[in-house]
PDB file of C-alpha atoms in Angstrom:
ATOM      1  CA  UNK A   1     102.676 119.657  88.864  1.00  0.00           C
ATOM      2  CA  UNK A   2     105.433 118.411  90.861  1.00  0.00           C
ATOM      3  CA  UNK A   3     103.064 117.813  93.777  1.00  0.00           C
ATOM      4  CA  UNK A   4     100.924 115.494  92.000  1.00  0.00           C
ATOM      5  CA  UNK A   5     101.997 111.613  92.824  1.00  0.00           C
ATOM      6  CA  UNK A   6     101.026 108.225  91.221  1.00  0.00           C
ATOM      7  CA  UNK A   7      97.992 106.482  92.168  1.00  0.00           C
ATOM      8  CA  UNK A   8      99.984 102.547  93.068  1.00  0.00           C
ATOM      9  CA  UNK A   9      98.188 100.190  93.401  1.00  0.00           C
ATOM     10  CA  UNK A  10      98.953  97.277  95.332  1.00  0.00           C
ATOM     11  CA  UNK A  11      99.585  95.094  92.153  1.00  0.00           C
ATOM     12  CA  UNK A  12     102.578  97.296  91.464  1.00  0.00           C
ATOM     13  CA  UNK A  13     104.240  95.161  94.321  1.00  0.00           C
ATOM     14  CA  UNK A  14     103.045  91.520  93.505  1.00  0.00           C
ATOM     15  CA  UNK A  15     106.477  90.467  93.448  1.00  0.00           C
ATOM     16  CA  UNK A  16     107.097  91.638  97.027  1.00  0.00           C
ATOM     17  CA  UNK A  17     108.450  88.505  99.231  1.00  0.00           C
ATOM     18  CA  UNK A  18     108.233  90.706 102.739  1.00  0.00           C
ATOM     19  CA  UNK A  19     106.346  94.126 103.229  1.00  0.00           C
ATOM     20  CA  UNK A  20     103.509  94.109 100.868  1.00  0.00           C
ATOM     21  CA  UNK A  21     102.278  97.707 100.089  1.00  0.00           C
ATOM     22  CA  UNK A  22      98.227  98.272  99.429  1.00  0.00           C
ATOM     23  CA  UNK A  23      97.588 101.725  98.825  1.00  0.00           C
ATOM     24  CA  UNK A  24      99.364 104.918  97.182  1.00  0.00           C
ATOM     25  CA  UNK A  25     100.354 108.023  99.040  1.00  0.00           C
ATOM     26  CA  UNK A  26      98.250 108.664 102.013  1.00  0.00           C
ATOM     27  CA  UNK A  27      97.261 113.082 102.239  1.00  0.00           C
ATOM     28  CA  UNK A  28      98.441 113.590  98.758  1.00  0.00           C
ATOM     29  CA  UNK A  29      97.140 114.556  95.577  1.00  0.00           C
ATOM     30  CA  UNK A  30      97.235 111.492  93.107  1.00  0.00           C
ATOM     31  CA  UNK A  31      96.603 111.733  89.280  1.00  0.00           C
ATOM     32  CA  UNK A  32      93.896 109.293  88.541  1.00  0.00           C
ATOM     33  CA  UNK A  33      93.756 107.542  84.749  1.00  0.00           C
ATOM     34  CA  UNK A  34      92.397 109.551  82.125  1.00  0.00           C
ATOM     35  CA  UNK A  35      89.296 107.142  80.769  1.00  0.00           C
ATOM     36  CA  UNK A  36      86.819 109.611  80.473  1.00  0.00           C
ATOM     37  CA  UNK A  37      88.762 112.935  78.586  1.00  0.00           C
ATOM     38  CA  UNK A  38      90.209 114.494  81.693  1.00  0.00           C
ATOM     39  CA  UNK A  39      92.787 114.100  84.324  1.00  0.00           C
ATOM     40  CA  UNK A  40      90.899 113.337  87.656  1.00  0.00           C
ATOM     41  CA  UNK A  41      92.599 114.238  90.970  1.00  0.00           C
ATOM     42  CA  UNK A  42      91.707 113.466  94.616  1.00  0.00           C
ATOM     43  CA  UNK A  43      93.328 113.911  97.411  1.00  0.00           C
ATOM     44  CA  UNK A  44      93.969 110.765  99.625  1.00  0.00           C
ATOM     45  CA  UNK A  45      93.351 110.204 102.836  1.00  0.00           C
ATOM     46  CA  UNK A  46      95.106 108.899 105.679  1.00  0.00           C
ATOM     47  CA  UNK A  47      95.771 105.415 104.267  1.00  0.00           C
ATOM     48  CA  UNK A  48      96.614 106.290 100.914  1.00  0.00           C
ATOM     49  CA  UNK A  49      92.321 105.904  99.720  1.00  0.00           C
ATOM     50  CA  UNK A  50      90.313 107.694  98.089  1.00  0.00           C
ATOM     51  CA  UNK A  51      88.216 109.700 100.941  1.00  0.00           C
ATOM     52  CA  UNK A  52      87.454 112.974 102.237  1.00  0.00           C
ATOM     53  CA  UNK A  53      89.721 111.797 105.634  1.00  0.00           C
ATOM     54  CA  UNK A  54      87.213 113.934 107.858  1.00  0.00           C
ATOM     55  CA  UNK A  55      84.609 111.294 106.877  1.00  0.00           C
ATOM     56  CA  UNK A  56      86.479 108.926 109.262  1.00  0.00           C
ATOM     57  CA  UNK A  57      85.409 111.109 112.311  1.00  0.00           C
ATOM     58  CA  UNK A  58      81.709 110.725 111.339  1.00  0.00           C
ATOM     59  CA  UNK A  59      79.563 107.887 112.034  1.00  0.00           C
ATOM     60  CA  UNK A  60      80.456 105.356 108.682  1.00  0.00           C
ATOM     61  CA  UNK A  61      77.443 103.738 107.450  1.00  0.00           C
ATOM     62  CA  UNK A  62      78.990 101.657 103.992  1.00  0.00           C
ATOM     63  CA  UNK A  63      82.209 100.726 103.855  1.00  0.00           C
ATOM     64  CA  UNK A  64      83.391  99.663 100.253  1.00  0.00           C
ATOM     65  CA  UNK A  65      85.917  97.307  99.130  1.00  0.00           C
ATOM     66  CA  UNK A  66      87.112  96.471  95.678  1.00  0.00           C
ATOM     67  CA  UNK A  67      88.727  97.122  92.519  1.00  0.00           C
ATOM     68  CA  UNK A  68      88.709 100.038  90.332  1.00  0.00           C
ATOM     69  CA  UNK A  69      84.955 100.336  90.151  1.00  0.00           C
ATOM     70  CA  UNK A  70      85.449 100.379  94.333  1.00  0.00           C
ATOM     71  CA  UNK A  71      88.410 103.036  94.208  1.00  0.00           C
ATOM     72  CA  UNK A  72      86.598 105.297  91.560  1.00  0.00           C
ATOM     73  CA  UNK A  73      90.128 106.982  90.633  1.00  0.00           C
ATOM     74  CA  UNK A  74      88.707 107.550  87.054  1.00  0.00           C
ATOM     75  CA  UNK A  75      86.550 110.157  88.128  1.00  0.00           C
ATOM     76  CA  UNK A  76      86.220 113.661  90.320  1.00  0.00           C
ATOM     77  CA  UNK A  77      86.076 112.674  94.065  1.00  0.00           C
ATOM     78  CA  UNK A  78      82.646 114.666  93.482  1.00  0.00           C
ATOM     79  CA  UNK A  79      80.905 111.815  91.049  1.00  0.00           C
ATOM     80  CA  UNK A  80      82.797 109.299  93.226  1.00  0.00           C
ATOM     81  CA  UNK A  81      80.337 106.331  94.903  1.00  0.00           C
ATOM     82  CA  UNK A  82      81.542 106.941  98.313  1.00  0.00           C
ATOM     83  CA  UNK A  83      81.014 110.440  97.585  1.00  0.00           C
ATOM     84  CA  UNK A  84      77.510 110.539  96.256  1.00  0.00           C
ATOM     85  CA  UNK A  85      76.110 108.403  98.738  1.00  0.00           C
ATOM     86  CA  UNK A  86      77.629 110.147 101.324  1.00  0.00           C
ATOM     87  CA  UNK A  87      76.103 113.718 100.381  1.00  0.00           C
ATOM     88  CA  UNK A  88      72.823 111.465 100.065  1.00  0.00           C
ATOM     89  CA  UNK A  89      73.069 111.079 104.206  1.00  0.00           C
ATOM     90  CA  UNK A  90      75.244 107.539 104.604  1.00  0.00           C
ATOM     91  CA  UNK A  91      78.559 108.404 105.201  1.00  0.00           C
ATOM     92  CA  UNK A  92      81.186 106.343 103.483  1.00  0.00           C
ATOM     93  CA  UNK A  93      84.462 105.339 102.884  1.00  0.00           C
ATOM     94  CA  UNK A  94      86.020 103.099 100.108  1.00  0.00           C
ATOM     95  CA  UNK A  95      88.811 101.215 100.671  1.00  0.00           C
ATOM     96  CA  UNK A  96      88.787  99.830  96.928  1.00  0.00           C
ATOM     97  CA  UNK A  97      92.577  99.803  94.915  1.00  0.00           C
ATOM     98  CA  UNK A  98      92.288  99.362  91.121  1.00  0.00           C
ATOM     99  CA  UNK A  99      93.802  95.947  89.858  1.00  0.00           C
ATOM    100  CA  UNK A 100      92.542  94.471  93.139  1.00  0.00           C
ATOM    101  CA  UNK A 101      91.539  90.728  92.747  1.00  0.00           C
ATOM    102  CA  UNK A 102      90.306  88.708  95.792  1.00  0.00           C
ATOM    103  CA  UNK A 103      93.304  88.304  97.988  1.00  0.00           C
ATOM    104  CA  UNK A 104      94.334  92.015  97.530  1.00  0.00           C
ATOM    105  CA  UNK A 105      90.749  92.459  98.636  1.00  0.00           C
ATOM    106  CA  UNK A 106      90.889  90.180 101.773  1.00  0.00           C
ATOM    107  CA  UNK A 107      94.585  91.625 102.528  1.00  0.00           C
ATOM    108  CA  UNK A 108      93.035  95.432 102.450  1.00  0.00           C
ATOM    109  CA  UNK A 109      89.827  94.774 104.281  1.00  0.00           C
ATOM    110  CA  UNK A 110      92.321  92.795 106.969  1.00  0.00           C
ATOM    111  CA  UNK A 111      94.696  95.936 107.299  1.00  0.00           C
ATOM    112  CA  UNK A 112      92.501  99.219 107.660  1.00  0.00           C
ATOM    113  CA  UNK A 113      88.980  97.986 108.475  1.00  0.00           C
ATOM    114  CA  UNK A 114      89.391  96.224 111.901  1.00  0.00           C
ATOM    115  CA  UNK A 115      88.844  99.444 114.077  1.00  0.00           C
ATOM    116  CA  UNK A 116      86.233 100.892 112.191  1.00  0.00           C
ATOM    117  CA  UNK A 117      82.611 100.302 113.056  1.00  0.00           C
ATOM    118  CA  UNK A 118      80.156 100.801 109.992  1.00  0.00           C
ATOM    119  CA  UNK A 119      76.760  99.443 109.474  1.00  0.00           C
ATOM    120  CA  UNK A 120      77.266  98.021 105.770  1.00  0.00           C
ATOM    121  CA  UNK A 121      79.818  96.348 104.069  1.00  0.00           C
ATOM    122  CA  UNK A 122      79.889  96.512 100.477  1.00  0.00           C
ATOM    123  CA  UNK A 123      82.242  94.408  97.891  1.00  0.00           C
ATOM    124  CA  UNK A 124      82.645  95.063  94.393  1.00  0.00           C
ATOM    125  CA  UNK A 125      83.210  91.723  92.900  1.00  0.00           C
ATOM    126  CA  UNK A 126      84.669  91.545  88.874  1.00  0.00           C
ATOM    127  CA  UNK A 127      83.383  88.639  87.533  1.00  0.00           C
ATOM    128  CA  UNK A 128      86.286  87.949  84.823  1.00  0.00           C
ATOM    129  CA  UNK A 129      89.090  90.033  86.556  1.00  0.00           C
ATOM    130  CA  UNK A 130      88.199  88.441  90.248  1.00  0.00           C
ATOM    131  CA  UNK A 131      88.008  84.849  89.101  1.00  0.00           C
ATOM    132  CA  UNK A 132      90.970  84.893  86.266  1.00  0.00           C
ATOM    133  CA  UNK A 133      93.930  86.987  86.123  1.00  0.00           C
ATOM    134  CA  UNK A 134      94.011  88.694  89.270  1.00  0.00           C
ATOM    135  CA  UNK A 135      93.462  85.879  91.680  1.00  0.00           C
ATOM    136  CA  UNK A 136      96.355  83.874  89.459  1.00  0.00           C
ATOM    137  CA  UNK A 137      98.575  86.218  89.775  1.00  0.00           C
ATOM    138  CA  UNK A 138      97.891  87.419  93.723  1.00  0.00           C
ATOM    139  CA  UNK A 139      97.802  82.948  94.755  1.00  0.00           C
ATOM    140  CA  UNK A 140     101.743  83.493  94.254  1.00  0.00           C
ATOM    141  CA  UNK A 141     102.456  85.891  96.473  1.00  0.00           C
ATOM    142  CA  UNK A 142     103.904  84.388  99.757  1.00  0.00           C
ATOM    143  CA  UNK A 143     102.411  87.081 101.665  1.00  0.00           C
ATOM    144  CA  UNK A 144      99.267  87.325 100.348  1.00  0.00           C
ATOM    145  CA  UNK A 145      99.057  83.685 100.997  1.00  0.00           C
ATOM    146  CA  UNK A 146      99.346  84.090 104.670  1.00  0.00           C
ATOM    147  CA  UNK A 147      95.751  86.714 104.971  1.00  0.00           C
ATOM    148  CA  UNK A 148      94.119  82.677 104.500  1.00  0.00           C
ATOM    149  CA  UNK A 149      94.798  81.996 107.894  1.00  0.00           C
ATOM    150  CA  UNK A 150      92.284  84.716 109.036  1.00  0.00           C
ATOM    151  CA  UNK A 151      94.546  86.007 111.339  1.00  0.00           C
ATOM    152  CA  UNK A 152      97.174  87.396 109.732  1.00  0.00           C
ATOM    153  CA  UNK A 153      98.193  90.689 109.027  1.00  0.00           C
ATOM    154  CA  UNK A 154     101.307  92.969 108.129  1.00  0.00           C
ATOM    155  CA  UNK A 155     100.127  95.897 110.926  1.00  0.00           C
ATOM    156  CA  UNK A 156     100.468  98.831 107.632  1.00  0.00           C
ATOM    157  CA  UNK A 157      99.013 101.299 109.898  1.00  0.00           C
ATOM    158  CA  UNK A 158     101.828 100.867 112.397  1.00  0.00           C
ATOM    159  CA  UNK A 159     104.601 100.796 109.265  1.00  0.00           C
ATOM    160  CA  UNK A 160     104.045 104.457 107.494  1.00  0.00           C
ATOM    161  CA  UNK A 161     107.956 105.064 106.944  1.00  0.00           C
ATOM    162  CA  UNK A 162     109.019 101.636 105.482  1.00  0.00           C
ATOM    163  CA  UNK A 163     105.334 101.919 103.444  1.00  0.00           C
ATOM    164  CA  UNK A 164     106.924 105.443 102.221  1.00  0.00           C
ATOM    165  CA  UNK A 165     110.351 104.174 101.212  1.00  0.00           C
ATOM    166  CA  UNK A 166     109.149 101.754  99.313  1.00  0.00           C
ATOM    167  CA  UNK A 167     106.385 103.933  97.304  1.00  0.00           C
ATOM    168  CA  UNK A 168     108.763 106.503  96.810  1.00  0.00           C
ATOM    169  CA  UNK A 169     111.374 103.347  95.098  1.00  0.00           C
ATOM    170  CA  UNK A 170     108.725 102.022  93.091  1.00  0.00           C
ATOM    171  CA  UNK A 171     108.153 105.761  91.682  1.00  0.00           C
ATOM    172  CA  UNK A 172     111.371 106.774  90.794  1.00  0.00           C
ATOM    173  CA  UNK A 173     111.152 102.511  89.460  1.00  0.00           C
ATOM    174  CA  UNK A 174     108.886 103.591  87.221  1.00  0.00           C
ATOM    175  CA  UNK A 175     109.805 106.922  86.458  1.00  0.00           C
ATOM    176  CA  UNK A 176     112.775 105.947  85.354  1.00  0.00           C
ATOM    177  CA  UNK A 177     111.350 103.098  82.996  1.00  0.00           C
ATOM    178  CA  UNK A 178     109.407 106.319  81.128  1.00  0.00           C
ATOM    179  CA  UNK A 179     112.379 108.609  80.749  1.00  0.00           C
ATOM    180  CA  UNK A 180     113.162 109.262  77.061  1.00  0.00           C
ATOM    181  CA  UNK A 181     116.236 111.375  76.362  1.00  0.00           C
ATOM    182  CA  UNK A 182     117.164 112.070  80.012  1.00  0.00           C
ATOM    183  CA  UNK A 183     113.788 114.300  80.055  1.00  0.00           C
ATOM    184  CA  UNK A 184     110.836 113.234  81.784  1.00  0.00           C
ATOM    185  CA  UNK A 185     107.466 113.518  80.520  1.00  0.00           C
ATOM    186  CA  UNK A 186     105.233 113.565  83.790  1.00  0.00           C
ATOM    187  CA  UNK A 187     101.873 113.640  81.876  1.00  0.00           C
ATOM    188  CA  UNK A 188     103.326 110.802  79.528  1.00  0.00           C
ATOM    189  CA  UNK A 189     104.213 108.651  82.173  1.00  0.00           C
ATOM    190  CA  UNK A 190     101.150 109.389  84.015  1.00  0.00           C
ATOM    191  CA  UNK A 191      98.925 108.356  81.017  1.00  0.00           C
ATOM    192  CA  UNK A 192     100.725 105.409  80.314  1.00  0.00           C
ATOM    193  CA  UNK A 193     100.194 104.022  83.732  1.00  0.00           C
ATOM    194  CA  UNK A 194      96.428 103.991  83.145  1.00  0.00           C
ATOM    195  CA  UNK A 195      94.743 101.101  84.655  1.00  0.00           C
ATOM    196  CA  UNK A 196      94.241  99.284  81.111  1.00  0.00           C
ATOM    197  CA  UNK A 197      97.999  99.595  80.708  1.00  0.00           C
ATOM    198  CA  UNK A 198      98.748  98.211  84.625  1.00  0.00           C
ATOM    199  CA  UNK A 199      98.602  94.563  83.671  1.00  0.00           C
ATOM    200  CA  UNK A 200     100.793  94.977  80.718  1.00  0.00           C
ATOM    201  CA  UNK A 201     102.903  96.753  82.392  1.00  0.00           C
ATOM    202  CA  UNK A 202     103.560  93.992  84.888  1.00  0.00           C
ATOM    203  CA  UNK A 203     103.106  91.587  82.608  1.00  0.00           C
ATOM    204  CA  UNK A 204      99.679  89.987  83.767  1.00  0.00           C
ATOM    205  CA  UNK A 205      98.552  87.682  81.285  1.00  0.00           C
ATOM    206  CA  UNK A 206      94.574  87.184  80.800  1.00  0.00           C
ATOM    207  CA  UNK A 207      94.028  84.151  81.284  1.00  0.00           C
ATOM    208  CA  UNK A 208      90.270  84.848  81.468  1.00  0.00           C
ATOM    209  CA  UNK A 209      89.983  84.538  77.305  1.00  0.00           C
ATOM    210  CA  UNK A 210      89.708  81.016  76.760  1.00  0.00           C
ATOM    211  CA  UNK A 211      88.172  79.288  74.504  1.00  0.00           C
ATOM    212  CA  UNK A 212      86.042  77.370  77.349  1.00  0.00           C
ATOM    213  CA  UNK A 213      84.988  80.476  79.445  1.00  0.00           C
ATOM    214  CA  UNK A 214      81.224  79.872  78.630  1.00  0.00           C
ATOM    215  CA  UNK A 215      81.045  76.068  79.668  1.00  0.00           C
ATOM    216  CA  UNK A 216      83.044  76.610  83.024  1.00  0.00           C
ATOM    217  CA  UNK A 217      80.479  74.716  86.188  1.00  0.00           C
ATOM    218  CA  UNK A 218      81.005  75.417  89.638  1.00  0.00           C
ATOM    219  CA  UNK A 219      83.014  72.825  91.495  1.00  0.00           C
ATOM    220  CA  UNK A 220      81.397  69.913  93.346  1.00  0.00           C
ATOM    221  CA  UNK A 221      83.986  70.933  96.365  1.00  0.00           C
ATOM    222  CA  UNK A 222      83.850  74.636  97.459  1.00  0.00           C
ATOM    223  CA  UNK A 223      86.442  73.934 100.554  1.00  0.00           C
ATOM    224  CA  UNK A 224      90.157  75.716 100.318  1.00  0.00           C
ATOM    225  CA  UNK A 225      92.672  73.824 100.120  1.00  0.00           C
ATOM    226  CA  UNK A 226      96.550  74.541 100.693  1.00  0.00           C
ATOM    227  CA  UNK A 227      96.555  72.836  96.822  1.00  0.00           C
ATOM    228  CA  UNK A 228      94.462  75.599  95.426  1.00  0.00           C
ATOM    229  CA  UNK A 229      97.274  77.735  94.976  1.00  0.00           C
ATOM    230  CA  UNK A 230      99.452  75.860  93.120  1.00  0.00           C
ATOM    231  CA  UNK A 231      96.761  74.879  90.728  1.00  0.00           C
ATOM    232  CA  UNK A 232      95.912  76.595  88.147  1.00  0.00           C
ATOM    233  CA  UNK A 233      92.328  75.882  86.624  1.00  0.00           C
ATOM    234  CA  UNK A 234      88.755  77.543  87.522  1.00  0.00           C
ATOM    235  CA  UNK A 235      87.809  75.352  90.163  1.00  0.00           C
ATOM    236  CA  UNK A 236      90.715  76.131  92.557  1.00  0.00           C
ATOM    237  CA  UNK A 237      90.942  80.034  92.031  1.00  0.00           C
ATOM    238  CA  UNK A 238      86.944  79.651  92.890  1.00  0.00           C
ATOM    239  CA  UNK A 239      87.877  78.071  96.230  1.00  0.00           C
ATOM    240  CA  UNK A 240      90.198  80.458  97.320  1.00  0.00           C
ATOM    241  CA  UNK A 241      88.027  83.302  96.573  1.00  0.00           C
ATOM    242  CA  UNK A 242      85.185  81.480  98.147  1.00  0.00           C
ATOM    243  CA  UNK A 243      88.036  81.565 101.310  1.00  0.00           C
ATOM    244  CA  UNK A 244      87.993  84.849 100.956  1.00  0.00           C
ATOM    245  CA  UNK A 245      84.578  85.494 100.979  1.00  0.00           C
ATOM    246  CA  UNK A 246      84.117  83.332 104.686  1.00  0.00           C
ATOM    247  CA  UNK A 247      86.774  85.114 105.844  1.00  0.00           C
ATOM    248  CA  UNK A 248      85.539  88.767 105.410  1.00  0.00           C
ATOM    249  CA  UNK A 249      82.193  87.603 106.525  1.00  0.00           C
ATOM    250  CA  UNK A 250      84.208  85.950 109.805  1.00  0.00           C
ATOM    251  CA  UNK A 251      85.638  89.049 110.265  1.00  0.00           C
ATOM    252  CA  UNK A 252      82.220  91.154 109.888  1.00  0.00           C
ATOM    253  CA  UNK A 253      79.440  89.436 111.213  1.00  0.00           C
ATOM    254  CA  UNK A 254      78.045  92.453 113.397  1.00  0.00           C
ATOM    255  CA  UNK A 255      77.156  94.114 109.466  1.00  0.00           C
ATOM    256  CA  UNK A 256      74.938  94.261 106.529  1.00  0.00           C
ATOM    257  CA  UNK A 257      76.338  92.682 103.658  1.00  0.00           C
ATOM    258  CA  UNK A 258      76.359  93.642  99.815  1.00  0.00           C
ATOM    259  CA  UNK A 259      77.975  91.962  96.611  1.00  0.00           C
ATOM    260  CA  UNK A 260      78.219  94.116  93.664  1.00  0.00           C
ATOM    261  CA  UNK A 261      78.411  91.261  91.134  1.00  0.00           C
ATOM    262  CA  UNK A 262      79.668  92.935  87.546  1.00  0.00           C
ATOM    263  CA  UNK A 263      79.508  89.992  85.270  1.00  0.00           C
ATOM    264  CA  UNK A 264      81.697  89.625  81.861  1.00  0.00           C
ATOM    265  CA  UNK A 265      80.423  92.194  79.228  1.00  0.00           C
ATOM    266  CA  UNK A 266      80.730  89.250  76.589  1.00  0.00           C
ATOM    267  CA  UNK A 267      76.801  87.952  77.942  1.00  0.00           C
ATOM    268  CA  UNK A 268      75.518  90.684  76.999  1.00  0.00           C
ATOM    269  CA  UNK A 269      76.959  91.706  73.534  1.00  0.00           C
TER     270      UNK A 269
END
């Protein structure tokens, strides 16, 4: 279906230096990954997230943030969390992007949720992914840096043309990458660009597998420091995430507020 467009995710442009992009096609019909033996499809709303967009004209009582388990792309909109608890009476909308780690988090929640009033704010928080190889990778991006202050922001709502040109580049970017004998397999590349195959594709390493992941101990000093993202160790990604944490709160004090913690699978197998 030549209609159907690539769920991107804001990781896909981690190496961006000026105008960061967060979401996929807003009012389109993106191909989710196929993790549970179908191809699910929603249709995005008006930022490029997976909503019904007519839920924005109704009172919103959660509003979501996250990763994959936030954006629910692996599913039908239908079994979707924003979706279920909304057709159980509290209206929702998820602003969750798979791959998201902390600052791709704070940088979303900054961008789309500042004229919305909802009642409950609720953050999907990846133990491993959160605390490893997302928040090493995202502490290098210049831009994402700047969302720290607490008062930056990139005004995406304002910037839907350069936002476009940039989503359609990184397409044909990685179109192009899939093409095999000058003949392009849409449902190849598609399937390929599954979220378990994001981070190899942009070469993400995990640095979450170490050897010392069980005997890791919260700092002693939980306050950010401009140092914390040129280190790399436990303590300093906790920091900034930590940062991140005040600042969302800072930024949502009027609400209700919910952390979905999902811990590492490997303390319970």
């Amino acid at each position: 279906d030549k209609n159907l467009k690539i769920n991107l995710l804001g990781k896909n442009f981690i190496n961006a230096s000026e105008l960061l992009p967060l979401t996929t096609y807003p009012y389109s019909n993106i191909l989710g990954s196929n993790e549970n033996g179908y191809w699910p499809i929603f249709k995005s709303d008006r930022y490029g997230f997976n909503n019904d967009d007519q839920n924005y004209n109704k009172k919103v009582i959660n509003l979501i943030i996250g990763d994959s388990y936030a954006q629910n792309a692996t599913v039908n909109y239908k079994d979707s969390i924003q979706n279920l608890l909304t057709k159980g009476g509290y209206n929702s909308l998820s602003f969750g992007v798979g791959g998201n780690g902390p600052l791709l988090n704070l940088a979303t929640f900054t961008e789309y949720s500042h004229d919305i009033k909802y009642e409950n704010l609720i953050y999907f928080f990846t133990e491993t992914n959160d605390l490893y190889y997302d928040i090493s990778i995202e502490k290098k991006n210049n831009v994402l840096q700047k969302y720290l202050s607490g008062s930056f922001d990139q005004n995406l709502k304002n910037r839907k043309k350069e936002l476009l040109l940039l989503l359609n580049n990184k397409t044909k970017q990685i179109y192009n990458s899939y093409e095999i004998n000058n003949k392009i397999e849409i449902k190849e590349i598609l399937r390929k660009f599954t979220l378990p195959n994001t981070r190899f594709i942009l070469n993400i390493i995990n640095t979450g597998e170490v050897n010392d992941y069980y005997n890791i101990k919260i700092p002693e000093n939980k306050i950010f420091n401009m140092k914390d993202l040129k280190t790399e160790s436990f303590e300093s990604n906790f920091r900034i995430q930590n940062k991140v944490l005040e600042i969302i709160y800072n930024l949502s004090k009027e609400t209700k507020h919910y952390l979905i913690y999902i811990p590492e699978k490997k303390y319970f197998i």
